[in-house]
């Protein structure tokens, strides 16, 4: 039987050869509908792109690729550490790409990993397109999403229940009698942020006479948090929130510093809850209450899922693992 080629895919999809090439190699240059049409045609014919076929024959490189949103955040550093542990145990090494809150950098890392023929990828997505993920799947490059889920239901994932995490943080503040809360974070389009906000909103909606304000920041760094803390401190006392839920510990620690530097008592006047429970949270000047994410364990588990997928090849099954939140209570909410 003759090998299926790109011309056959073009005929089946009813498009040009160049469109097939773009859909499979540069999915961001064509519409999502075209990508779906072409990949469906390719799969129905059993077409494997030439580069993917070479990879399948040449395996193995012994390399895995991993993208993270921002390596400066200790949560992502711990995520990488756990993944490296699992990879090393199976004889792999990991190439790490720091997206640095930039979708263009993220896309560049993924394309680089393809060029160096990694055997699989761990992707902690910032803004990676569905088309790019679909291209990897068609090319038979095993992918595991980390700290995220695949809405299309195609890829394995190791994630965290962020809706429950946001609810846990807000419930803690509401249980103290704080009825005026604020949620502070950046980029609502990022799934983790959106779900943490949703959990916070759910808790407030279930509590009579409570209200929630949302404060968006440019980034989630300590310096940005410090600026926001000073800005909140400058508000009239009766307009300030009594409790704040943040999207990570860096932002929360900076925010606490900005508040206390401006004369606001934490937690006497305003309580603050962080997210991730990084090591520094417990030794900050005001030890930080934080929603704990077991980052190293999540990374290790994701690495193990990817290694299993590589070993299983075409027989790999989709795995979905969801970690549950815990709250580490410290002085930023309970020290008064």
Short mmCIF file of C-alpha atoms in Angstrom, two decimals:
data_model
loop_
_atom_site.label_atom_id
_atom_site.label_comp_id
_atom_site.label_asym_id
_atom_site.label_seq_id
_atom_site.Cartn_x
_atom_site.Cartn_y
_atom_site.Cartn_z
CA UNK A 1 0.00 0.00 0.00
CA UNK A 2 1.40 3.38 -1.01
CA UNK A 3 2.43 5.75 1.76
CA UNK A 4 -0.12 8.47 2.41
CA UNK A 5 1.31 11.88 1.52
CA UNK A 6 0.46 15.52 2.04
CA UNK A 7 -1.25 15.64 -1.38
CA UNK A 8 -3.70 12.95 -0.23
CA UNK A 9 -4.52 14.97 2.87
CA UNK A 10 -5.11 18.08 0.74
CA UNK A 11 -7.49 16.17 -1.54
CA UNK A 12 -9.40 14.68 1.40
CA UNK A 13 -9.73 18.08 3.12
CA UNK A 14 -10.51 19.94 -0.10
CA UNK A 15 -7.72 22.49 0.42
CA UNK A 16 -4.34 23.29 -1.12
CA UNK A 17 -1.10 21.54 -0.21
CA UNK A 18 0.25 24.79 1.22
CA UNK A 19 -2.79 25.07 3.48
CA UNK A 20 -2.17 21.54 4.78
CA UNK A 21 1.45 22.45 5.44
CA UNK A 22 0.49 25.61 7.31
CA UNK A 23 -2.21 23.86 9.33
CA UNK A 24 0.20 21.16 10.48
CA UNK A 25 3.36 23.21 10.82
CA UNK A 26 2.22 26.79 11.51
CA UNK A 27 -1.31 26.47 12.93
CA UNK A 28 -1.35 30.05 14.20
CA UNK A 29 -1.28 31.29 10.58
CA UNK A 30 -4.63 29.72 9.63
CA UNK A 31 -8.06 29.56 11.23
CA UNK A 32 -8.92 27.06 13.95
CA UNK A 33 -11.63 25.65 11.66
CA UNK A 34 -9.05 24.92 8.95
CA UNK A 35 -6.70 23.29 11.46
CA UNK A 36 -9.52 21.01 12.63
CA UNK A 37 -10.50 20.18 9.05
CA UNK A 38 -6.95 19.31 8.00
CA UNK A 39 -6.07 17.34 11.13
CA UNK A 40 -9.30 15.35 10.81
CA UNK A 41 -8.39 14.49 7.21
CA UNK A 42 -4.84 13.56 8.22
CA UNK A 43 -6.04 11.28 10.99
CA UNK A 44 -8.66 9.59 8.81
CA UNK A 45 -5.91 8.71 6.31
CA UNK A 46 -3.36 7.73 8.95
CA UNK A 47 -1.02 10.45 7.71
CA UNK A 48 2.10 11.10 9.77
CA UNK A 49 4.03 14.30 8.85
CA UNK A 50 7.53 13.64 7.54
CA UNK A 51 9.26 15.21 10.53
CA UNK A 52 7.13 13.14 12.92
CA UNK A 53 7.88 10.00 10.91
CA UNK A 54 11.60 10.70 11.19
CA UNK A 55 11.20 11.18 14.91
CA UNK A 56 9.34 7.90 15.27
CA UNK A 57 12.12 6.09 13.39
CA UNK A 58 15.00 7.89 15.04
CA UNK A 59 13.77 7.85 18.64
CA UNK A 60 15.20 8.28 21.10
CA UNK A 61 16.74 11.63 22.00
CA UNK A 62 16.46 11.10 25.74
CA UNK A 63 15.11 14.65 26.02
CA UNK A 64 11.84 16.08 27.29
CA UNK A 65 10.71 19.69 26.95
CA UNK A 66 8.95 21.70 29.65
CA UNK A 67 7.48 25.21 29.53
CA UNK A 68 6.54 27.15 32.66
CA UNK A 69 4.76 30.49 33.01
CA UNK A 70 7.41 32.26 35.09
CA UNK A 71 10.41 30.51 36.61
CA UNK A 72 10.99 33.47 38.96
CA UNK A 73 7.97 32.25 40.90
CA UNK A 74 9.18 29.53 43.32
CA UNK A 75 6.03 27.53 42.58
CA UNK A 76 7.19 26.92 39.02
CA UNK A 77 10.76 26.24 40.11
CA UNK A 78 9.43 23.51 42.41
CA UNK A 79 7.24 22.20 39.59
CA UNK A 80 10.33 21.82 37.38
CA UNK A 81 12.30 20.18 40.19
CA UNK A 82 9.64 17.52 40.65
CA UNK A 83 9.41 16.86 36.92
CA UNK A 84 13.20 16.54 36.67
CA UNK A 85 13.15 13.99 39.46
CA UNK A 86 10.66 11.80 37.60
CA UNK A 87 12.46 12.26 34.29
CA UNK A 88 15.87 11.35 35.72
CA UNK A 89 14.46 8.19 37.29
CA UNK A 90 13.40 7.09 33.79
CA UNK A 91 16.66 8.12 32.10
CA UNK A 92 15.48 11.42 30.61
CA UNK A 93 16.75 14.98 30.82
CA UNK A 94 14.49 18.03 30.66
CA UNK A 95 14.95 21.19 28.60
CA UNK A 96 13.12 24.04 30.37
CA UNK A 97 11.62 27.06 28.61
CA UNK A 98 10.56 30.04 30.72
CA UNK A 99 7.59 31.77 29.08
CA UNK A 100 8.01 34.80 31.37
CA UNK A 101 4.32 35.72 31.03
CA UNK A 102 4.75 36.04 27.26
CA UNK A 103 2.77 33.95 24.77
CA UNK A 104 5.31 34.61 21.99
CA UNK A 105 8.16 33.23 24.11
CA UNK A 106 5.99 30.25 25.01
CA UNK A 107 5.30 29.46 21.36
CA UNK A 108 9.01 29.80 20.57
CA UNK A 109 9.95 27.28 23.27
CA UNK A 110 7.45 24.74 21.96
CA UNK A 111 8.72 25.15 18.40
CA UNK A 112 12.31 24.76 19.60
CA UNK A 113 11.42 21.56 21.45
CA UNK A 114 9.96 20.20 18.22
CA UNK A 115 13.13 21.05 16.29
CA UNK A 116 15.42 19.31 18.75
CA UNK A 117 13.07 16.30 18.67
CA UNK A 118 12.18 15.95 22.33
CA UNK A 119 10.31 12.72 23.05
CA UNK A 120 7.53 14.47 24.94
CA UNK A 121 6.50 17.79 26.45
CA UNK A 122 5.25 19.07 29.78
CA UNK A 123 3.41 22.34 29.19
CA UNK A 124 2.31 24.71 31.93
CA UNK A 125 0.36 26.95 29.56
CA UNK A 126 0.26 30.71 29.61
CA UNK A 127 -1.55 31.28 26.33
CA UNK A 128 -0.66 28.36 24.07
CA UNK A 129 -3.26 27.98 21.33
CA UNK A 130 -5.51 24.98 20.90
CA UNK A 131 -4.18 24.73 17.35
CA UNK A 132 -0.60 24.33 18.58
CA UNK A 133 -1.62 21.58 20.99
CA UNK A 134 -3.57 19.85 18.23
CA UNK A 135 -0.50 19.98 15.98
CA UNK A 136 1.60 18.23 18.64
CA UNK A 137 -1.06 15.57 19.03
CA UNK A 138 -1.22 14.93 15.29
CA UNK A 139 2.56 14.69 15.21
CA UNK A 140 2.32 12.06 17.93
CA UNK A 141 4.42 14.01 20.39
CA UNK A 142 3.18 13.05 23.87
CA UNK A 143 2.05 16.11 25.84
CA UNK A 144 1.00 16.48 29.47
CA UNK A 145 -0.51 19.76 30.63
CA UNK A 146 0.75 20.84 34.05
CA UNK A 147 -1.29 23.04 36.40
CA UNK A 148 -3.94 23.12 33.67
CA UNK A 149 -6.58 20.97 32.01
CA UNK A 150 -7.36 20.28 28.37
CA UNK A 151 -10.81 21.66 27.59
CA UNK A 152 -10.87 19.55 24.42
CA UNK A 153 -10.48 16.37 26.45
CA UNK A 154 -7.58 15.05 24.35
CA UNK A 155 -4.46 15.53 26.48
CA UNK A 156 -3.35 14.15 29.82
CA UNK A 157 -3.13 16.70 32.61
CA UNK A 158 -2.00 17.18 36.19
CA UNK A 159 -3.83 20.14 37.67
CA UNK A 160 -5.04 21.82 40.83
CA UNK A 161 -8.61 22.57 41.87
CA UNK A 162 -8.30 26.34 41.77
CA UNK A 163 -12.01 27.00 42.19
CA UNK A 164 -11.86 25.14 45.50
CA UNK A 165 -8.65 27.00 46.37
CA UNK A 166 -10.24 30.41 45.87
CA UNK A 167 -13.28 29.35 47.85
CA UNK A 168 -11.12 28.01 50.69
CA UNK A 169 -9.23 31.31 50.96
CA UNK A 170 -12.38 33.44 50.96
CA UNK A 171 -14.26 31.15 53.36
CA UNK A 172 -11.38 31.52 55.83
CA UNK A 173 -11.68 35.30 55.78
CA UNK A 174 -15.48 35.27 55.92
CA UNK A 175 -15.41 32.90 58.90
CA UNK A 176 -13.51 35.62 60.79
CA UNK A 177 -16.42 38.00 60.26
CA UNK A 178 -14.76 39.94 57.45
CA UNK A 179 -17.49 40.91 55.01
CA UNK A 180 -15.66 43.28 52.66
CA UNK A 181 -13.18 41.30 50.57
CA UNK A 182 -10.95 42.04 47.60
CA UNK A 183 -9.41 39.72 45.02
CA UNK A 184 -6.06 40.89 43.66
CA UNK A 185 -4.49 39.32 40.59
CA UNK A 186 -3.44 39.72 36.96
CA UNK A 187 -4.72 38.42 33.61
CA UNK A 188 -8.21 37.01 34.04
CA UNK A 189 -7.77 35.13 30.75
CA UNK A 190 -5.28 32.79 32.49
CA UNK A 191 -7.29 29.77 33.61
CA UNK A 192 -5.77 29.54 37.09
CA UNK A 193 -6.55 33.19 37.85
CA UNK A 194 -10.05 32.95 36.44
CA UNK A 195 -10.87 29.86 38.52
CA UNK A 196 -9.42 31.28 41.74
CA UNK A 197 -11.57 34.34 41.23
CA UNK A 198 -14.60 32.15 40.59
CA UNK A 199 -14.06 30.27 43.84
CA UNK A 200 -13.72 33.54 45.73
CA UNK A 201 -16.91 34.84 44.15
CA UNK A 202 -18.77 31.63 45.02
CA UNK A 203 -17.81 31.96 48.69
CA UNK A 204 -18.85 35.62 48.86
CA UNK A 205 -22.14 34.91 47.07
CA UNK A 206 -22.97 32.28 49.68
CA UNK A 207 -22.33 34.66 52.60
CA UNK A 208 -25.05 37.22 53.41
CA UNK A 209 -24.08 40.88 53.61
CA UNK A 210 -20.63 40.30 52.09
CA UNK A 211 -19.14 41.95 49.02
CA UNK A 212 -16.17 41.48 46.74
CA UNK A 213 -14.08 44.00 44.82
CA UNK A 214 -11.66 42.85 42.12
CA UNK A 215 -8.34 44.67 41.72
CA UNK A 216 -6.30 43.83 38.63
CA UNK A 217 -2.53 44.28 38.68
CA UNK A 218 -0.07 44.59 35.81
CA UNK A 219 1.96 41.62 37.05
CA UNK A 220 2.06 39.36 40.11
CA UNK A 221 5.46 40.35 41.51
CA UNK A 222 6.34 41.50 45.02
CA UNK A 223 7.14 45.03 43.82
CA UNK A 224 3.74 45.34 42.13
CA UNK A 225 2.15 44.01 45.31
CA UNK A 226 3.95 46.64 47.38
CA UNK A 227 2.60 49.40 45.14
CA UNK A 228 -0.92 48.02 45.38
CA UNK A 229 -0.63 47.72 49.16
CA UNK A 230 0.28 51.39 49.46
CA UNK A 231 -2.59 52.31 47.14
CA UNK A 232 -5.10 50.32 49.21
CA UNK A 233 -3.72 51.86 52.41
CA UNK A 234 -4.38 55.33 50.97
CA UNK A 235 -8.08 54.57 50.56
CA UNK A 236 -10.52 55.91 53.18
CA UNK A 237 -10.65 53.42 56.06
CA UNK A 238 -14.33 52.63 55.51
CA UNK A 239 -13.69 51.85 51.82
CA UNK A 240 -10.80 49.44 52.32
CA UNK A 241 -11.31 45.68 52.13
CA UNK A 242 -11.15 43.79 55.42
CA UNK A 243 -9.62 40.76 53.75
CA UNK A 244 -7.68 40.17 50.53
CA UNK A 245 -7.29 37.01 48.43
CA UNK A 246 -4.29 37.12 46.07
CA UNK A 247 -3.24 34.92 43.17
CA UNK A 248 0.25 34.11 44.41
CA UNK A 249 2.55 34.51 47.40
CA UNK A 250 4.96 36.95 45.72
CA UNK A 251 2.13 39.39 45.15
CA UNK A 252 0.76 38.78 48.65
CA UNK A 253 4.09 39.35 50.42
CA UNK A 254 4.63 42.62 48.56
CA UNK A 255 1.09 43.69 49.31
CA UNK A 256 1.53 43.01 53.05
CA UNK A 257 4.74 45.05 53.04
CA UNK A 258 3.02 47.92 51.24
CA UNK A 259 0.19 47.91 53.78
CA UNK A 260 2.29 47.81 56.94
CA UNK A 261 4.77 50.36 55.53
CA UNK A 262 1.81 52.70 55.13
CA UNK A 263 0.63 52.18 58.70
CA UNK A 264 -2.11 49.61 58.11
CA UNK A 265 -2.15 46.74 60.61
CA UNK A 266 -2.04 43.23 59.13
CA UNK A 267 -4.18 41.36 60.01
CA UNK A 268 -5.80 43.75 62.51
CA UNK A 269 -7.24 46.02 59.83
CA UNK A 270 -6.72 43.96 56.67
CA UNK A 271 -6.02 40.21 56.48
CA UNK A 272 -4.19 38.78 53.47
CA UNK A 273 -4.23 35.27 51.98
CA UNK A 274 -1.59 34.20 49.46
CA UNK A 275 -1.56 31.30 47.02
CA UNK A 276 1.03 28.52 46.41
CA UNK A 277 2.48 28.34 49.96
CA UNK A 278 6.07 28.86 48.82
CA UNK A 279 8.85 28.39 51.38
CA UNK A 280 9.23 32.13 52.00
CA UNK A 281 5.58 32.42 53.07
CA UNK A 282 6.33 30.88 56.47
CA UNK A 283 9.31 33.13 57.26
CA UNK A 284 8.07 36.50 55.95
CA UNK A 285 8.04 39.47 58.34
CA UNK A 286 4.33 38.74 58.72
CA UNK A 287 4.11 34.98 58.06
CA UNK A 288 1.63 34.49 55.27
CA UNK A 289 -1.55 32.42 55.29
CA UNK A 290 -1.58 30.68 51.92
CA UNK A 291 -3.43 28.11 49.83
CA UNK A 292 -0.99 25.23 49.54
CA UNK A 293 -0.22 23.75 46.14
CA UNK A 294 2.12 20.72 46.33
CA UNK A 295 4.19 21.96 43.39
CA UNK A 296 7.04 19.46 43.58
CA UNK A 297 4.62 16.56 43.89
CA UNK A 298 2.56 17.87 40.97
CA UNK A 299 5.68 18.18 38.81
CA UNK A 300 6.85 14.69 39.72
CA UNK A 301 3.45 13.21 38.97
CA UNK A 302 3.29 15.01 35.61
CA UNK A 303 6.72 13.67 34.71
CA UNK A 304 5.63 10.14 35.54
CA UNK A 305 2.49 10.49 33.43
CA UNK A 306 4.58 11.69 30.47
CA UNK A 307 7.10 8.87 30.81
CA UNK A 308 4.26 6.34 30.81
CA UNK A 309 2.76 7.94 27.71
CA UNK A 310 6.08 7.76 25.86
CA UNK A 311 6.54 4.10 26.79
CA UNK A 312 2.99 3.20 25.74
CA UNK A 313 3.23 4.93 22.36
CA UNK A 314 0.03 4.55 20.35
CA UNK A 315 -1.51 2.60 23.23
CA UNK A 316 -1.19 5.51 25.68
CA UNK A 317 -4.36 6.40 27.56
CA UNK A 318 -5.36 9.86 28.73
CA UNK A 319 -4.69 10.48 32.42
CA UNK A 320 -6.30 13.28 34.41
CA UNK A 321 -5.07 14.03 37.93
CA UNK A 322 -6.47 16.85 40.09
CA UNK A 323 -4.82 17.90 43.36
CA UNK A 324 -6.96 19.36 46.16
CA UNK A 325 -6.18 22.55 48.12
CA UNK A 326 -5.19 22.91 51.75
CA UNK A 327 -4.87 26.15 53.73
CA UNK A 328 -1.72 26.93 55.72
CA UNK A 329 -2.94 29.43 58.33
CA UNK A 330 -0.40 31.93 59.64
CA UNK A 331 -0.19 35.41 61.14
CA UNK A 332 -1.33 37.39 58.08
CA UNK A 333 -4.89 36.34 58.92
CA UNK A 334 -4.78 35.04 62.48
CA UNK A 335 -2.21 37.15 64.33
CA UNK A 336 -4.52 39.40 66.24
#
